[in-house]
């Protein structure tokens, strides 16, 4: 695609889901987003004004924008998932709007299946209700990476900070059962427009982003799995005897011409000869791309086969464990033959066992003999032929499937693979990978718990170990150790023929590393993000390295002991150095509590390019902010070694700048820092 | 690599859907109206199956009330792509007595198309009709699936649609039933125009400004064509107009515009305060006009 300089062509896409009933103000919220972003057209507005008047309503019913079907308008309910579109100069948005009451589970699961973010609506007058919990649970089950909890109708509680914080505390209490990676609370009034697009003048105590700002800036591509190359063959293209291409959309990972690949189920190996796109070829393609692959050898490949990298193939399984949401009025029957559609493969399958049902209102497991419409359970599935699977947590595209009732052809069930039983193995190497997402503890009546998707990072490794045991060929923990073992630290940076000076000249500015240190809640990430945005808008080359970001992947194997913290900082500093050598302004946000470790980072980066910034506030303020809920968890004893709580923090002795975020606003802090930077 | 833009995402998704159709159905066809959305569809189909030709014919439901430019363009595109063209003629349906022509000044063959379309699908045993419909066009369309099932009578049951999850599309059906598939579901009007500009896709001249004899009816600026009867109170005048959508000449409104380049059009779309269907008399018939037509088997 010709991208030119058109800003519109550089926008990306965020898909989010909303759920709730009219009472929560959900339709008003959507209407407000559409209206304030100028996405409602005059004729649409006229049409709903007319309809509102005709049905005797005083105010314009914005719900009519989303409730499109005759029955919905007549009964004033939302029946189905409706999709809405709007765009700002930064991003295009797709809203999957799902009803709160009728067939909520089926619709919420459908809407959530393609979402990057979920908006949970809470009525400030009512607090955290079952419905909010249910929606959070389904978001967790479907592994939506970002949650935004909007506390609505703040105008009806006098914009009270206490009410807001009470609800935040309640929600955090409930969410402490879940391992939520990204959760943001925003006090709003959808009706009055507070904190939707414009910052509210009524809530000066709230320093966070407006809803639209958050939607525009949340990182969306962090969840895509760019490691495990999976290519389900969709269609074979053969225009002439000399061209044989395999069309498909890359589910995950990246691929380059020349890479060694294995074709499943045949397990034959070859190399990528060419990656064809319209009118030509490309060297490299990645997750999400629709391409045509050609391979070196003549191998019989057809639709439903999968191409993977030879050193990283999926599970090869005829039997697996899954969460299944039932979507048909006909209840699920054990041992009935269903058609299972997974990637581009359709095969026969039976549900052999229903282990339990999950009550979405109480989040408890319960005994069940069958699943009915809108019910979710954990099942064991057997298939007539092997599937090429990953767990859903690791790879949404190769971990999801639907069941089709062959009697009616309807989509009867939606499933997420929890664990696969390998049929036969030729020893795949499984790279440990962290997929951002949510996890949740399920309880039964006896207080026994089970984790919904396993805890943050151990799961993939456990799985890999399990596979290794079965195949008897690799010891993954040993492999991990090797992977993570420190190698030579005195590599000289000479990345290519292009020098750092040349890069800086082209960029029009120097590269540098700005290192923000401080306890959780001091404001590091907020300032880092704001500063980056400012520099970026000025046309600078920028990068952000954030503790949470690299702990998800690069340092996912580390804990919070002083040794591990040191190693975490060491790796981060090397990464910052790599960016620096490419002429980038690198903004690092790390707690980095120890003086010695920060000095190590300074040495790795190079003292003349390293700018230490102390971000601090009084402990009460930090604990009150508690952006990730860590202090709350620490108080309950659920986590240990939290810096500023029960682990020490050594204040920087001679930082480049000190920012007291209890005294300065976010904008003031950013401006103060910006002024000091000679770039 | 550069970050993936939203247009690339939409293109990747549409190509995936087109290939899914080729793989899951035996006799698909692409419904071609000559409008910009179906032109974009043809472009995406070329991309999806490159270096092969796309493996389905184009089907044009011809009301007989066309702008001549549409037909010229259609025939050029057929030649350029090497595709097979199937034409379903509303005039033939009228001649055969399958439908009865509406009368009165607002008479339109728009609704009649449904019968011609369903007859043509049956005659050519088409089991999947690809359409350029988008969810942002109209409120009933906002509830439409990518893969939308039609029963043996060609009817849509909006309250009983199959849930569509992830990127798994269930195209299973019984004999006699068919599917309508909408690869552009997630596109907006702006996306379509931006894509046409970015991909330098050729579109008919009547999307750009030109002099034309027009008159106002029900707030819509209609072209003076042999297919409409001008009422005594209606005044025909000549001015600079262009079309934002192209359909049947009796109900597609023109807009006053001097936009002569793609950039002009995009600027105009960005500033527009009414939807593109706001210029369509066919949608103004009632609040649920689109849903009612769709239920019966309309595009």
Tab-separated table of N, CA, C and O in Angstrom, chain A residues 145-199:
chain	number	residue	atom	x	y	z
A	145	UNK	N	-6.477	-8.231	26.759
A	145	UNK	CA	-5.310	-7.758	27.502
A	145	UNK	C	-5.521	-6.511	28.346
A	145	UNK	O	-4.821	-6.319	29.326
A	146	UNK	N	-6.446	-5.640	27.969
A	146	UNK	CA	-6.594	-4.396	28.725
A	146	UNK	C	-8.021	-4.232	29.250
A	146	UNK	O	-8.972	-4.406	28.494
A	147	UNK	N	-8.120	-3.885	30.525
A	147	UNK	CA	-9.428	-3.587	31.104
A	147	UNK	C	-9.487	-2.108	31.460
A	147	UNK	O	-8.539	-1.562	32.016
A	148	UNK	N	-10.610	-1.474	31.133
A	148	UNK	CA	-10.830	-0.102	31.578
A	148	UNK	C	-12.123	-0.109	32.378
A	148	UNK	O	-13.179	-0.472	31.858
A	149	UNK	N	-12.025	0.240	33.647
A	149	UNK	CA	-13.213	0.295	34.481
A	149	UNK	C	-13.638	1.757	34.553
A	149	UNK	O	-12.928	2.592	35.099
A	150	UNK	N	-14.790	2.052	33.942
A	150	UNK	CA	-15.272	3.432	33.981
A	150	UNK	C	-16.356	3.520	35.045
A	150	UNK	O	-17.304	2.747	35.041
A	151	UNK	N	-16.179	4.444	35.983
A	151	UNK	CA	-17.193	4.653	37.009
A	151	UNK	C	-18.044	5.817	36.526
A	151	UNK	O	-17.607	6.973	36.509
A	152	UNK	N	-19.247	5.480	36.093
A	152	UNK	CA	-20.113	6.419	35.383
A	152	UNK	C	-21.092	7.101	36.334
A	152	UNK	O	-21.258	6.657	37.462
A	153	UNK	N	-21.727	8.126	35.829
A	153	UNK	CA	-22.729	8.896	36.579
A	153	UNK	C	-22.106	9.574	37.795
A	153	UNK	O	-22.739	9.692	38.844
A	154	UNK	N	-20.854	10.002	37.653
A	154	UNK	CA	-20.203	10.722	38.745
A	154	UNK	C	-20.966	12.005	39.079
A	154	UNK	O	-20.915	12.489	40.201
A	155	UNK	N	-21.681	12.554	38.087
A	155	UNK	CA	-22.445	13.778	38.339
A	155	UNK	C	-23.542	13.536	39.380
A	155	UNK	O	-23.924	14.440	40.098
A	156	UNK	N	-24.013	12.310	39.473
A	156	UNK	CA	-25.093	12.027	40.415
A	156	UNK	C	-24.583	11.746	41.829
A	156	UNK	O	-25.363	11.547	42.747
A	157	UNK	N	-23.266	11.694	42.002
A	157	UNK	CA	-22.716	11.519	43.352
A	157	UNK	C	-21.817	12.721	43.680
A	157	UNK	O	-20.828	12.589	44.397
A	158	UNK	N	-22.159	13.864	43.119
A	158	UNK	CA	-21.424	15.111	43.376
A	158	UNK	C	-19.940	15.011	43.052
A	158	UNK	O	-19.117	15.634	43.716
A	159	UNK	N	-19.622	14.215	42.068
A	159	UNK	CA	-18.224	14.051	41.649
A	159	UNK	C	-17.325	13.723	42.839
A	159	UNK	O	-16.195	14.211	42.956
A	160	UNK	N	-17.810	12.884	43.700
A	160	UNK	CA	-17.114	12.611	44.962
A	160	UNK	C	-15.934	11.670	44.777
A	160	UNK	O	-16.065	10.560	44.251
A	161	UNK	N	-14.797	12.131	45.225
A	161	UNK	CA	-13.589	11.315	45.172
A	161	UNK	C	-13.745	10.078	46.043
A	161	UNK	O	-13.282	8.985	45.702
A	162	UNK	N	-14.403	10.245	47.192
A	162	UNK	CA	-14.580	9.114	48.107
A	162	UNK	C	-15.387	7.998	47.456
A	162	UNK	O	-15.064	6.821	47.589
A	163	UNK	N	-16.450	8.384	46.762
A	163	UNK	CA	-17.275	7.369	46.109
A	163	UNK	C	-16.428	6.625	45.075
A	163	UNK	O	-16.415	5.392	45.021
A	164	UNK	N	-15.706	7.403	44.288
A	164	UNK	CA	-14.855	6.799	43.254
A	164	UNK	C	-13.864	5.826	43.883
A	164	UNK	O	-13.748	4.674	43.470
A	165	UNK	N	-13.183	6.289	44.914
A	165	UNK	CA	-12.149	5.445	45.494
A	165	UNK	C	-12.720	4.221	46.192
A	165	UNK	O	-12.109	3.157	46.201
A	166	UNK	N	-13.910	4.390	46.757
A	166	UNK	CA	-14.568	3.238	47.373
A	166	UNK	C	-14.842	2.151	46.334
A	166	UNK	O	-14.584	0.963	46.566
A	167	UNK	N	-15.325	2.585	45.175
A	167	UNK	CA	-15.633	1.609	44.117
A	167	UNK	C	-14.344	0.994	43.573
A	167	UNK	O	-14.267	-0.213	43.331
A	168	UNK	N	-13.317	1.825	43.420
A	168	UNK	CA	-12.030	1.305	42.951
A	168	UNK	C	-11.526	0.238	43.921
A	168	UNK	O	-11.102	-0.849	43.516
A	169	UNK	N	-11.633	0.529	45.225
A	169	UNK	CA	-11.162	-0.431	46.225
A	169	UNK	C	-11.967	-1.726	46.145
A	169	UNK	O	-11.407	-2.823	46.197
A	170	UNK	N	-13.298	-1.593	45.995
A	170	UNK	CA	-14.143	-2.790	45.882
A	170	UNK	C	-13.755	-3.611	44.665
A	170	UNK	O	-13.664	-4.834	44.717
A	171	UNK	N	-13.546	-2.905	43.567
A	171	UNK	CA	-13.229	-3.638	42.340
A	171	UNK	C	-11.873	-4.312	42.460
A	171	UNK	O	-11.689	-5.450	42.043
A	172	UNK	N	-10.928	-3.598	43.061
A	172	UNK	CA	-9.602	-4.187	43.229
A	172	UNK	C	-9.662	-5.419	44.116
A	172	UNK	O	-8.959	-6.396	43.891
A	173	UNK	N	-10.522	-5.330	45.116
A	173	UNK	CA	-10.676	-6.460	46.022
A	173	UNK	C	-11.155	-7.684	45.224
A	173	UNK	O	-10.599	-8.767	45.327
A	174	UNK	N	-12.162	-7.441	44.402
A	174	UNK	CA	-12.673	-8.531	43.559
A	174	UNK	C	-11.605	-8.953	42.546
A	174	UNK	O	-11.374	-10.136	42.315
A	175	UNK	N	-10.914	-7.972	41.977
A	175	UNK	CA	-9.943	-8.273	40.930
A	175	UNK	C	-8.673	-8.903	41.480
A	175	UNK	O	-7.864	-9.419	40.720
A	176	UNK	N	-8.496	-8.854	42.802
A	176	UNK	CA	-7.280	-9.453	43.354
A	176	UNK	C	-7.275	-10.952	43.108
A	176	UNK	O	-6.239	-11.587	43.130
A	177	UNK	N	-8.462	-11.513	42.880
A	177	UNK	CA	-8.537	-12.931	42.519
A	177	UNK	C	-8.017	-13.148	41.103
A	177	UNK	O	-7.678	-14.241	40.716
A	178	UNK	N	-8.043	-12.057	40.330
A	178	UNK	CA	-7.590	-12.175	38.952
A	178	UNK	C	-6.188	-11.609	38.866
A	178	UNK	O	-5.832	-10.697	39.583
A	179	UNK	N	-5.444	-12.123	37.962
A	179	UNK	CA	-4.104	-11.603	37.749
A	179	UNK	C	-4.195	-10.633	36.581
A	179	UNK	O	-3.922	-10.979	35.449
A	180	UNK	N	-4.648	-9.434	36.874
A	180	UNK	CA	-4.907	-8.472	35.806
A	180	UNK	C	-3.641	-7.691	35.498
A	180	UNK	O	-3.031	-7.119	36.382
A	181	UNK	N	-3.244	-7.692	34.250
A	181	UNK	CA	-2.013	-7.008	33.883
A	181	UNK	C	-2.209	-5.522	33.679
A	181	UNK	O	-1.390	-4.720	34.048
A	182	UNK	N	-3.305	-5.166	33.066
A	182	UNK	CA	-3.510	-3.751	32.798
A	182	UNK	C	-4.940	-3.392	33.121
A	182	UNK	O	-5.869	-3.859	32.471
A	183	UNK	N	-5.097	-2.597	34.139
A	183	UNK	CA	-6.432	-2.183	34.528
A	183	UNK	C	-6.388	-0.693	34.840
A	183	UNK	O	-5.497	-0.223	35.530
A	184	UNK	N	-7.326	0.046	34.279
A	184	UNK	CA	-7.336	1.493	34.431
A	184	UNK	C	-8.707	1.911	34.930
A	184	UNK	O	-9.716	1.418	34.431
A	185	UNK	N	-8.749	2.771	35.932
A	185	UNK	CA	-10.020	3.261	36.460
A	185	UNK	C	-10.205	4.716	36.041
A	185	UNK	O	-9.291	5.532	36.204
A	186	UNK	N	-11.365	5.035	35.521
A	186	UNK	CA	-11.625	6.415	35.098
A	186	UNK	C	-13.001	6.855	35.605
A	186	UNK	O	-14.001	6.200	35.308
A	187	UNK	N	-13.066	7.956	36.381
A	187	UNK	CA	-14.374	8.477	36.804
A	187	UNK	C	-14.966	9.326	35.685
A	187	UNK	O	-14.299	10.226	35.183
A	188	UNK	N	-16.188	9.030	35.280
A	188	UNK	CA	-16.771	9.743	34.139
A	188	UNK	C	-18.234	10.115	34.386
A	188	UNK	O	-18.876	9.597	35.302
A	189	UNK	N	-18.725	10.998	33.565
A	189	UNK	CA	-20.165	11.131	33.395
A	189	UNK	C	-20.416	11.142	31.890
A	189	UNK	O	-20.062	12.097	31.210
A	190	UNK	N	-20.974	10.034	31.413
A	190	UNK	CA	-21.203	9.925	29.967
A	190	UNK	C	-22.224	10.967	29.539
A	190	UNK	O	-22.116	11.560	28.469
A	191	UNK	N	-23.203	11.207	30.398
A	191	UNK	CA	-24.265	12.144	30.067
A	191	UNK	C	-23.719	13.569	29.934
A	191	UNK	O	-24.022	14.274	28.989
A	192	UNK	N	-22.890	13.979	30.905
A	192	UNK	CA	-22.383	15.351	30.912
A	192	UNK	C	-21.063	15.490	30.148
A	192	UNK	O	-20.581	16.591	29.945
A	193	UNK	N	-20.466	14.375	29.809
A	193	UNK	CA	-19.230	14.447	29.040
A	193	UNK	C	-17.961	14.576	29.879
A	193	UNK	O	-16.900	14.857	29.344
A	194	UNK	N	-18.045	14.331	31.194
A	194	UNK	CA	-16.862	14.465	32.043
A	194	UNK	C	-15.867	13.337	31.783
A	194	UNK	O	-16.219	12.157	31.878
A	195	UNK	N	-14.628	13.705	31.504
A	195	UNK	CA	-13.533	12.742	31.315
A	195	UNK	C	-13.776	11.741	30.190
A	195	UNK	O	-13.219	10.642	30.198
A	196	UNK	N	-14.646	12.081	29.251
A	196	UNK	CA	-14.813	11.205	28.081
A	196	UNK	C	-13.800	11.663	27.036
A	196	UNK	O	-12.871	10.946	26.711
A	197	UNK	N	-13.996	12.878	26.548
A	197	UNK	CA	-13.046	13.438	25.595
A	197	UNK	C	-12.279	14.573	26.275
A	197	UNK	O	-11.071	14.680	26.164
A	198	UNK	N	-13.023	15.396	27.024
A	198	UNK	CA	-12.430	16.523	27.732
A	198	UNK	C	-12.217	16.166	29.193
A	198	UNK	O	-13.037	15.483	29.784
A	199	UNK	N	-11.129	16.661	29.736
A	199	UNK	CA	-10.879	16.486	31.165
A	199	UNK	C	-11.975	17.201	31.944
A	199	UNK	O	-12.380	18.298	31.599
